[in-house]
Amino acid sequence: MTEFEFQIENFMLYCTSKNLSRKTLASYEQSLKLFAAYLRDKFAITDPAHVQSGHIRQHIKYLRERGKYTVVVDQARKA
C-alpha cells in the first residue's frame, strides 16, 4: 500500500465515522484517487508530504479546463 493509499483510506474511515452518505463517500474517494494519480503522472509525486499548494492550484485549473470544476472555489471564498 502506498502512502497516498494509506492516507486516503484513513480519511475515508474518518468520513465513515461522520456518517456521510455512501454517495458522498464514493465521490470523495474517487476524487482523491484521481488527484493522487494526477500528482503521480504529472509531477512524479508519490508521497503526500511532497504536495504543495501550487500542485493543488494546478489540479483545480486542470479540472476547470476539463469542465469538471465544482463550487470548491466559491466555498473557499465564503470562508
Tab-separated table of C-alpha atoms in Angstrom:
chain	number	residue	atom	x	y	z
A	1	MET	CA	0.000	0.000	0.000
A	2	THR	CA	1.374	3.404	-0.959
A	3	GLU	CA	1.394	6.367	1.402
A	4	PHE	CA	-1.313	8.019	-0.711
A	5	GLU	CA	-3.495	4.903	-0.486
A	6	PHE	CA	-2.947	4.733	3.265
A	7	GLN	CA	-3.888	8.385	3.761
A	8	ILE	CA	-6.944	8.114	1.514
A	9	GLU	CA	-8.098	5.020	3.404
A	10	ASN	CA	-7.517	6.799	6.712
A	11	PHE	CA	-9.544	9.812	5.544
A	12	MET	CA	-12.329	7.565	4.281
A	13	LEU	CA	-12.530	5.865	7.686
A	14	TYR	CA	-12.834	9.308	9.271
A	15	CYS	CA	-15.601	10.262	6.825
A	16	THR	CA	-17.410	6.989	7.517
A	17	SER	CA	-17.280	7.761	11.245
A	18	LYS	CA	-19.040	11.053	10.447
A	19	ASN	CA	-21.924	9.081	8.874
A	20	LEU	CA	-21.557	10.642	5.443
A	21	SER	CA	-23.738	9.131	2.742
A	22	ARG	CA	-22.422	6.331	0.537
A	23	LYS	CA	-22.651	8.624	-2.466
A	24	THR	CA	-20.557	11.293	-0.723
A	25	LEU	CA	-18.003	8.708	0.385
A	26	ALA	CA	-17.722	7.306	-3.137
A	27	SER	CA	-17.313	10.794	-4.574
A	28	TYR	CA	-14.605	11.745	-2.065
A	29	GLU	CA	-12.719	8.509	-2.621
A	30	GLN	CA	-12.836	8.797	-6.402
A	31	SER	CA	-11.741	12.447	-6.318
A	32	LEU	CA	-8.824	11.704	-4.006
A	33	LYS	CA	-7.670	8.731	-6.067
A	34	LEU	CA	-7.839	10.783	-9.264
A	35	PHE	CA	-5.882	13.584	-7.576
A	36	ALA	CA	-3.230	11.101	-6.431
A	37	ALA	CA	-2.973	9.711	-9.976
A	38	TYR	CA	-2.689	13.255	-11.377
A	39	LEU	CA	0.151	14.045	-8.972
A	40	ARG	CA	1.928	10.799	-9.804
A	41	ASP	CA	1.569	11.191	-13.575
A	42	LYS	CA	2.193	14.929	-13.893
A	43	PHE	CA	4.743	15.577	-11.139
A	44	ALA	CA	6.053	12.109	-10.167
A	45	ILE	CA	4.803	12.739	-6.610
A	46	THR	CA	4.137	9.542	-4.690
A	47	ASP	CA	4.221	10.901	-1.132
A	48	PRO	CA	1.510	13.269	0.141
A	49	ALA	CA	4.163	15.107	2.181
A	50	HIS	CA	5.582	16.478	-1.083
A	51	VAL	CA	2.329	18.075	-2.255
A	52	GLN	CA	2.449	21.868	-2.285
A	53	SER	CA	-0.286	24.446	-2.732
A	54	GLY	CA	0.837	25.041	-6.325
A	55	HIS	CA	0.111	21.407	-7.159
A	56	ILE	CA	-3.421	21.810	-5.838
A	57	ARG	CA	-3.966	25.027	-7.806
A	58	GLN	CA	-2.721	23.349	-10.986
A	59	HIS	CA	-5.062	20.423	-10.395
A	60	ILE	CA	-8.032	22.776	-9.964
A	61	LYS	CA	-7.028	24.533	-13.189
A	62	TYR	CA	-6.830	21.143	-14.915
A	63	LEU	CA	-10.329	20.259	-13.673
A	64	ARG	CA	-11.707	23.613	-14.829
A	65	GLU	CA	-10.271	23.094	-18.295
A	66	ARG	CA	-11.886	19.660	-18.455
A	67	GLY	CA	-15.226	21.089	-17.328
A	68	LYS	CA	-15.256	19.109	-14.080
A	69	TYR	CA	-14.828	22.071	-11.749
A	70	THR	CA	-17.397	22.470	-8.965
A	71	VAL	CA	-18.112	25.004	-6.243
A	72	VAL	CA	-14.814	24.438	-4.425
A	73	VAL	CA	-13.588	27.975	-5.106
A	74	ASP	CA	-16.927	29.558	-4.209
A	75	GLN	CA	-16.971	27.683	-0.902
A	76	ALA	CA	-13.402	28.766	-0.137
A	77	ARG	CA	-14.185	32.435	-0.821
A	78	LYS	CA	-17.040	32.378	1.687
A	79	ALA	CA	-14.663	31.411	4.499
